[in-house]
XYZ file of N, CA and C in Angstrom:
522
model
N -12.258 24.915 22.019
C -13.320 24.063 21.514
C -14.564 24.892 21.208
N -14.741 25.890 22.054
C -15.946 26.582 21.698
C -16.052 27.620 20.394
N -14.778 27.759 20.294
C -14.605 28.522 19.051
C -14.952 28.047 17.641
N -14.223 26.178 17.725
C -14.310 25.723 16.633
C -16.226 25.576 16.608
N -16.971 25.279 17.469
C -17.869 24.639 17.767
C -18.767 25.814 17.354
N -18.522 27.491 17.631
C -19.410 28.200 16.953
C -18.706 28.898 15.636
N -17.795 28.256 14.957
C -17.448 28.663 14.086
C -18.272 27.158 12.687
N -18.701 25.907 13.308
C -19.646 25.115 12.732
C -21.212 25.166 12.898
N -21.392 26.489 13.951
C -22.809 26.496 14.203
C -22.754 27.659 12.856
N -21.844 28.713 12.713
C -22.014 29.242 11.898
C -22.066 28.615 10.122
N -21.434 27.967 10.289
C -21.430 27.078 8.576
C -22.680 26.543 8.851
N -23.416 25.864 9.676
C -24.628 25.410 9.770
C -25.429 26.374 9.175
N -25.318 27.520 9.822
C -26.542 28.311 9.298
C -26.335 28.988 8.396
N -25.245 29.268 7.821
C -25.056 29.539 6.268
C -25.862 28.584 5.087
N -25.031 26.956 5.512
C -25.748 25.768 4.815
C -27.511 25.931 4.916
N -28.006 26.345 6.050
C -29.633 25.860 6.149
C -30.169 27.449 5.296
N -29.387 28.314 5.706
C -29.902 29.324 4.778
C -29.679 29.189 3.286
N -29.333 28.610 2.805
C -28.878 28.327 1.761
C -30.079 27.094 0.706
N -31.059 26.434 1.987
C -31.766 25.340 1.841
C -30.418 23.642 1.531
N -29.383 23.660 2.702
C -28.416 22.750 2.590
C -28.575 22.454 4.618
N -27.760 21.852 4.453
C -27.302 20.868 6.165
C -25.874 20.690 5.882
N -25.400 20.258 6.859
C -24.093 19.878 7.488
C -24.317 18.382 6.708
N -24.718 17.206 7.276
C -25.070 16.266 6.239
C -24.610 16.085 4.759
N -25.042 17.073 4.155
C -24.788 17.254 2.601
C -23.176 17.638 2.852
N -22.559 18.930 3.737
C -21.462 19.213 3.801
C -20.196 18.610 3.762
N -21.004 17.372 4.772
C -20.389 16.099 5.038
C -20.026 15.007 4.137
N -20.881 15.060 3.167
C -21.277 14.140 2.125
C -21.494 12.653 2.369
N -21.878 11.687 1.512
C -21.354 10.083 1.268
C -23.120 9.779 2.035
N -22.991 8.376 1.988
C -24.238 7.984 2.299
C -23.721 7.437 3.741
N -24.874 7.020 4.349
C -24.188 6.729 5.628
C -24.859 5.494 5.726
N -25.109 4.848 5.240
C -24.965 2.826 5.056
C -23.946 2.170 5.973
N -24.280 1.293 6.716
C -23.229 0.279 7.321
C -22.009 0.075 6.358
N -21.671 -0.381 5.581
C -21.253 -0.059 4.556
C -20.336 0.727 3.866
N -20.777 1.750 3.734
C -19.960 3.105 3.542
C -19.354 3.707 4.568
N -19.752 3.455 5.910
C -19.504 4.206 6.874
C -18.049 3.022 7.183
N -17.928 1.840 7.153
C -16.824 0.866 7.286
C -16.068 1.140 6.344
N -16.287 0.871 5.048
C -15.571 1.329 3.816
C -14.672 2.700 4.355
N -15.299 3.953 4.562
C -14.677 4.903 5.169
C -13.605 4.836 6.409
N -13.914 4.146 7.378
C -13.194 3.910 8.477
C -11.852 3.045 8.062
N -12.211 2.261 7.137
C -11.115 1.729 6.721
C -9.820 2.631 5.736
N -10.681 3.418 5.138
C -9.871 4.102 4.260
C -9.259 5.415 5.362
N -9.787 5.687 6.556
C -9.400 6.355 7.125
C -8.083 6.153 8.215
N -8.284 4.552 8.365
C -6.956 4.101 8.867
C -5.626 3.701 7.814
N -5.844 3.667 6.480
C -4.956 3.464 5.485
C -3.996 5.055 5.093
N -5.435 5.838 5.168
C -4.598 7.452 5.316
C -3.713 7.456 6.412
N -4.500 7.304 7.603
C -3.457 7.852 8.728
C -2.016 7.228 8.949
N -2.214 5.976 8.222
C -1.110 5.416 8.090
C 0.038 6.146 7.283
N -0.479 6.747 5.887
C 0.649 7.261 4.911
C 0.950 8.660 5.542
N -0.337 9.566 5.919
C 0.307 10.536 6.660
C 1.079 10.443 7.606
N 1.054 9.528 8.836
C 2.052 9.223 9.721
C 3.387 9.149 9.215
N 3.253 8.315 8.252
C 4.368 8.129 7.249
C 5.161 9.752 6.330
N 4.274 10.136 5.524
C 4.688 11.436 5.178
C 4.948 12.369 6.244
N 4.023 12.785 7.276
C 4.923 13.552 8.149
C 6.127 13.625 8.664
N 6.546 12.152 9.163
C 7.692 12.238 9.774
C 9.060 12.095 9.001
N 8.711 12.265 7.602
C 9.667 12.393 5.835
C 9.617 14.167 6.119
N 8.324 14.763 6.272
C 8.700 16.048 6.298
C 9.490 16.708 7.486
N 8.791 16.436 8.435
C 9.651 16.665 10.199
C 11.082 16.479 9.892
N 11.571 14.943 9.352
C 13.176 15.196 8.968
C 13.696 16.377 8.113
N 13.263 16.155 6.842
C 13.323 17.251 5.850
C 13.970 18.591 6.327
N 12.739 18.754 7.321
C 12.949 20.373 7.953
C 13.678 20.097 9.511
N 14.220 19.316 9.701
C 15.112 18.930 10.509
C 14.320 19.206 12.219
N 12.911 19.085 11.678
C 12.194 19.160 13.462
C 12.448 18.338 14.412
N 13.420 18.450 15.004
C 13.141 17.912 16.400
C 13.289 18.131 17.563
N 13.572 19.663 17.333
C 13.703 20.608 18.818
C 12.654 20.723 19.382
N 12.138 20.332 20.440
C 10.644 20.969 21.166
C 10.406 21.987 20.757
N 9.182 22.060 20.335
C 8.528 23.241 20.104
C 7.055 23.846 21.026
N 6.470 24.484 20.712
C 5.672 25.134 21.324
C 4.218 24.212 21.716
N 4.005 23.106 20.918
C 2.893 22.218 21.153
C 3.623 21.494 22.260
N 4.632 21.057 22.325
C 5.084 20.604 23.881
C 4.325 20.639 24.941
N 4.385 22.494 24.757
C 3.936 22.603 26.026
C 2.599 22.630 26.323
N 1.699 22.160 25.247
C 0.382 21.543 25.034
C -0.269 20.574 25.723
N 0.852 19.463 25.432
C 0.962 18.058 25.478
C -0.213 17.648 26.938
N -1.009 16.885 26.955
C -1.472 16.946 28.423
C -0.482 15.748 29.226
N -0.857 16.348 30.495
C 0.485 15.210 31.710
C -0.395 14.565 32.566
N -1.817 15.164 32.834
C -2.345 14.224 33.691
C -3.417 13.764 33.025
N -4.375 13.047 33.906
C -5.262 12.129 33.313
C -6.549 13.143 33.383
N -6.386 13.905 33.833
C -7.556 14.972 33.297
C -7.207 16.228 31.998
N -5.873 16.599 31.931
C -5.234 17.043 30.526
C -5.837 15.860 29.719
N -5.583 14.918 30.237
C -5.400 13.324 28.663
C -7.019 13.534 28.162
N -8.015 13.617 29.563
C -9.213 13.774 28.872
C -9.692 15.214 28.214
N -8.969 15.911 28.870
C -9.932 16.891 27.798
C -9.076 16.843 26.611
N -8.072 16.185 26.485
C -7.347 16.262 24.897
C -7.649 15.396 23.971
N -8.472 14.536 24.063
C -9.156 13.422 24.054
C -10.945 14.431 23.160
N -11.291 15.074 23.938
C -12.421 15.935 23.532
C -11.748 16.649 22.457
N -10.705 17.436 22.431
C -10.397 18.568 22.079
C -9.783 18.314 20.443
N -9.212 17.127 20.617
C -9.077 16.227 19.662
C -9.963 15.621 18.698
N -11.353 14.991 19.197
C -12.705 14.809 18.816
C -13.244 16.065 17.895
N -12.754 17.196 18.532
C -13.671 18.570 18.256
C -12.871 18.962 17.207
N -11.516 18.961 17.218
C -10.641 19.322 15.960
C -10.927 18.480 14.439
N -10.853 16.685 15.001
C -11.205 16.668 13.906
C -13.038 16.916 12.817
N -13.355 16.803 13.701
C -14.801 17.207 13.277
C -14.719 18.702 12.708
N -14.486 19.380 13.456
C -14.661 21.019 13.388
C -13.700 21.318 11.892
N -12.825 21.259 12.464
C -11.665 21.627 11.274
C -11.564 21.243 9.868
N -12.415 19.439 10.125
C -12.639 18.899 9.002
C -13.760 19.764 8.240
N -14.823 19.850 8.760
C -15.795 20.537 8.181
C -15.792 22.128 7.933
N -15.136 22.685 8.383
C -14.279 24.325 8.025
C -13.660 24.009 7.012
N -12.450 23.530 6.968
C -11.600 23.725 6.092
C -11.819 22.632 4.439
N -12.083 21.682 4.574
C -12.018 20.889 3.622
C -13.631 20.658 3.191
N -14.713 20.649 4.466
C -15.814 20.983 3.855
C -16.412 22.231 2.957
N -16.324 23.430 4.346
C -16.863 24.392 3.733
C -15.872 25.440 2.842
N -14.818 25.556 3.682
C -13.307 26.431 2.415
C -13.192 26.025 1.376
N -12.787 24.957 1.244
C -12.288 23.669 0.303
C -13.389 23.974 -1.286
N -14.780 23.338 -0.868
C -16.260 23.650 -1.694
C -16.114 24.689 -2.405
N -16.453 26.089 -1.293
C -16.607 27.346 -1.793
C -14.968 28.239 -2.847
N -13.892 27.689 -2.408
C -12.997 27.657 -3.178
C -13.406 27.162 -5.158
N -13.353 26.188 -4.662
C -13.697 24.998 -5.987
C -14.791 25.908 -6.468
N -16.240 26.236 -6.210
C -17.018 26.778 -6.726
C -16.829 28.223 -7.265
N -16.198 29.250 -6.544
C -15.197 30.198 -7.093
C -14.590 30.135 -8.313
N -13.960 28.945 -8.490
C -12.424 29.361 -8.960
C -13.169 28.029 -9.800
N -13.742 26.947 -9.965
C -13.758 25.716 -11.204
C -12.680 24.965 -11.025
N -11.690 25.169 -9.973
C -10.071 24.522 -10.196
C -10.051 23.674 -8.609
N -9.811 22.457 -8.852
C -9.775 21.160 -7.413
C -8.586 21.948 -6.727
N -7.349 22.161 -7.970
C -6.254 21.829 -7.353
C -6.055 23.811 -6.556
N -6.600 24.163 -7.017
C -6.308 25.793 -6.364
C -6.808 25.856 -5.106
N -8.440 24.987 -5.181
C -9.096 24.518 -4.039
C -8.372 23.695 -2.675
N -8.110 22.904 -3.123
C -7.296 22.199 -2.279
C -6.111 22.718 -1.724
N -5.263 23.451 -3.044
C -4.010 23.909 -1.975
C -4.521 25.449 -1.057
N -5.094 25.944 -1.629
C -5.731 26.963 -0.442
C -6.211 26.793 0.292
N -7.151 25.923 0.603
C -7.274 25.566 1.797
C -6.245 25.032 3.032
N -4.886 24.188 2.099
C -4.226 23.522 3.225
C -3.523 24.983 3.521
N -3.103 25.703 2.831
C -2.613 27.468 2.690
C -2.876 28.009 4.050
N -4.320 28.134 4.232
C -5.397 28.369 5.265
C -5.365 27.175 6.540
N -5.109 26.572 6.284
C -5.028 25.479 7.419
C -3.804 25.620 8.159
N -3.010 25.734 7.244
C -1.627 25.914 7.795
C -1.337 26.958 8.616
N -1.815 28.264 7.905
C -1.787 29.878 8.737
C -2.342 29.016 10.351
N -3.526 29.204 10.241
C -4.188 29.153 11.470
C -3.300 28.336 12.718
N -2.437 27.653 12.086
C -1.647 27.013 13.244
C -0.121 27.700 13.055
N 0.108 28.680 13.197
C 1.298 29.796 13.258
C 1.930 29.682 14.407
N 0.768 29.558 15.591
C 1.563 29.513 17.107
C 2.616 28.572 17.236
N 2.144 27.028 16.393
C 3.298 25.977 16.262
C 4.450 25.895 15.282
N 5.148 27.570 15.224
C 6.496 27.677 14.353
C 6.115 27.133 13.456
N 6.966 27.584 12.061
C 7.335 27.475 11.175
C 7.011 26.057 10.283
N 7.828 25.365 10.830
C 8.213 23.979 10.776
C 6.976 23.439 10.410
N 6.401 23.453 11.626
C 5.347 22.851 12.320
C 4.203 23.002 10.997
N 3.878 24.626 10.922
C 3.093 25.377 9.347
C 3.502 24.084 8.594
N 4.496 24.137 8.340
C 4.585 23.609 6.646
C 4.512 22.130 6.866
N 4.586 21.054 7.899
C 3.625 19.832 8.071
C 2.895 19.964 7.866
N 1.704 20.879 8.478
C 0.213 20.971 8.329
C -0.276 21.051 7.407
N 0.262 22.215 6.963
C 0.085 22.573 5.120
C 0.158 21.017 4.446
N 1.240 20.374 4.923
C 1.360 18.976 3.832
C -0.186 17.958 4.279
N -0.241 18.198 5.502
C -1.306 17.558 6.075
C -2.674 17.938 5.264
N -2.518 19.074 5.358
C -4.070 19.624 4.692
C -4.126 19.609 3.258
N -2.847 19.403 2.587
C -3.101 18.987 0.928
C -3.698 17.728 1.220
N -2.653 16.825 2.059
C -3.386 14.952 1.996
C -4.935 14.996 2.167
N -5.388 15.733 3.445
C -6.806 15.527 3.627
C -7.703 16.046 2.831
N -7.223 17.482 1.945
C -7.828 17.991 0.755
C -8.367 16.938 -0.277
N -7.235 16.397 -1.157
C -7.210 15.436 -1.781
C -7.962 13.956 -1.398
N -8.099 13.855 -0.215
C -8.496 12.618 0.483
C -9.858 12.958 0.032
N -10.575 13.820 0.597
C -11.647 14.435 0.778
C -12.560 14.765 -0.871
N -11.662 15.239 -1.563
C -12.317 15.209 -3.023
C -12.067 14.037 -3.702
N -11.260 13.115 -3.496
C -11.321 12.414 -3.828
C -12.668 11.185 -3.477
N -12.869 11.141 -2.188
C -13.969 10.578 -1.668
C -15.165 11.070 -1.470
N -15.185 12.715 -1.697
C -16.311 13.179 -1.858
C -17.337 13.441 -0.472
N -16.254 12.939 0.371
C -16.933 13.325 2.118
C -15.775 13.409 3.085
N -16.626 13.902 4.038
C -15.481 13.966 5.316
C -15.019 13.030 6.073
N -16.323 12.191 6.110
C -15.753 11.125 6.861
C -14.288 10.359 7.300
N -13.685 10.131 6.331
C -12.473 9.489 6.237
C -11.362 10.591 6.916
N -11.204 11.376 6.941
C -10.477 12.666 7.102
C -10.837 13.167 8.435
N -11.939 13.376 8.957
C -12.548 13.469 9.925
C -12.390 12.714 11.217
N -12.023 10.969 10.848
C -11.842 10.066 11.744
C -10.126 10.248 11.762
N -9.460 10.271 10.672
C -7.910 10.104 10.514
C -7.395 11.304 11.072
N -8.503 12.737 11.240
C -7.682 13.731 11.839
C -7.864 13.282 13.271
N -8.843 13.208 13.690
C -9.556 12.787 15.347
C -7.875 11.649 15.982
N -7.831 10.758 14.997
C -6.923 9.601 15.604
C -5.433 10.306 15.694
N -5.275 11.362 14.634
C -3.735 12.018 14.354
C -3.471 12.880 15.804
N -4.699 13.709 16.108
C -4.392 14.592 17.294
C -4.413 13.645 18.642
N -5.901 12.913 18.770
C -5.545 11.583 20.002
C -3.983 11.081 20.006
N -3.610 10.445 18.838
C -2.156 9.726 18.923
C -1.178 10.784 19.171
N -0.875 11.761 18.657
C 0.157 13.376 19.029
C 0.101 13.419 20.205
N -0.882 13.515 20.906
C -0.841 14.224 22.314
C -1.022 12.932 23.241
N -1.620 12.031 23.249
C -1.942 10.945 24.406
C -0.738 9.878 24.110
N -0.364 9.671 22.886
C 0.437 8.453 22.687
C 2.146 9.262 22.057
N 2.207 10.669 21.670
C 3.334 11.334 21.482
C 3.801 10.732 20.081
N 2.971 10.436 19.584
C 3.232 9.911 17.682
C 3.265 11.075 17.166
């Protein structure tokens, strides 16, 4: 957690040096409103990803335990800090990868779609420890939230749907 946590203090201060915030990074207005609108669209995602993942998991024929297993928390103090850790992923990760990668990609290159799949590219690496398999879910994961994300133009939605994907994985074994 502390990693992700100074790896967003660092995008912070890139953004403020820049004369930007996390805020802007974040995008969308934050209206009663928009912020529901979002939550809603964030439970309609997690729904199709739930859905697409477990199309890919067959695909690649996952269902041998793998190495997040042994992740998994067993007691009720594992459950809470996975619960945090979960919170921190989707926030953190959202705003790394699809905020600030994602952006600076696109601004590079003029191209959504080069943007987007490099980043899930990058999303995917970083989770190597969870085999193979595991990579190329994520990767599918991080195109959906790519796309989610430019498409809506903020994190929000992506942000809450990753938070609920890792809570439900590890506390509820979805």
């Amino acid at each position: 957690m502390a990693a992700e946590w100074g790896a967003i203090y660092y995008i912070w201060h890139i953004c403020r040096s820049r004369g930007s915030s996390l805020q802007v990074l974040i995008g969308g207005t934050w209206s009663t409103r928009a912020v529901a609108i979002d939550v809603l669209i964030a439970a309609a995602f997690w729904i199709v990803v739930r859905l697409v993942l477990l199309g890919v998991h067959s695909l690649l024929n996952d269902t041998a335990a793998n190495v997040t297993n042994q992740l998994l928390p067993r007691t009720m103090i594992e459950s809470i800090v996975w619960f945090f850790v979960s919170i921190t992923a989707g926030i953190c990760e959202e705003l790394m990868f699809r905020g600030f990668l994602q952006r600076q990609i696109l601004t590079l290159t003029g191209s959504a779609i080069l943007a987007v799949t490099a980043q899930a590219i990058i999303f995917g690496a970083t989770h190597a420890y969870q085999g193979w398999r595991s990579v190329v879910a994520i990767i599918v994961y991080g195109l959906l939230a790519g796309i989610l994300a430019h498409w809506r133009r903020n994190l929000r939605p992506g942000i809450v749907a990753h938070a609920w994907q890792d809570i439900a994985g590890g506390l509820l074994r979805l």
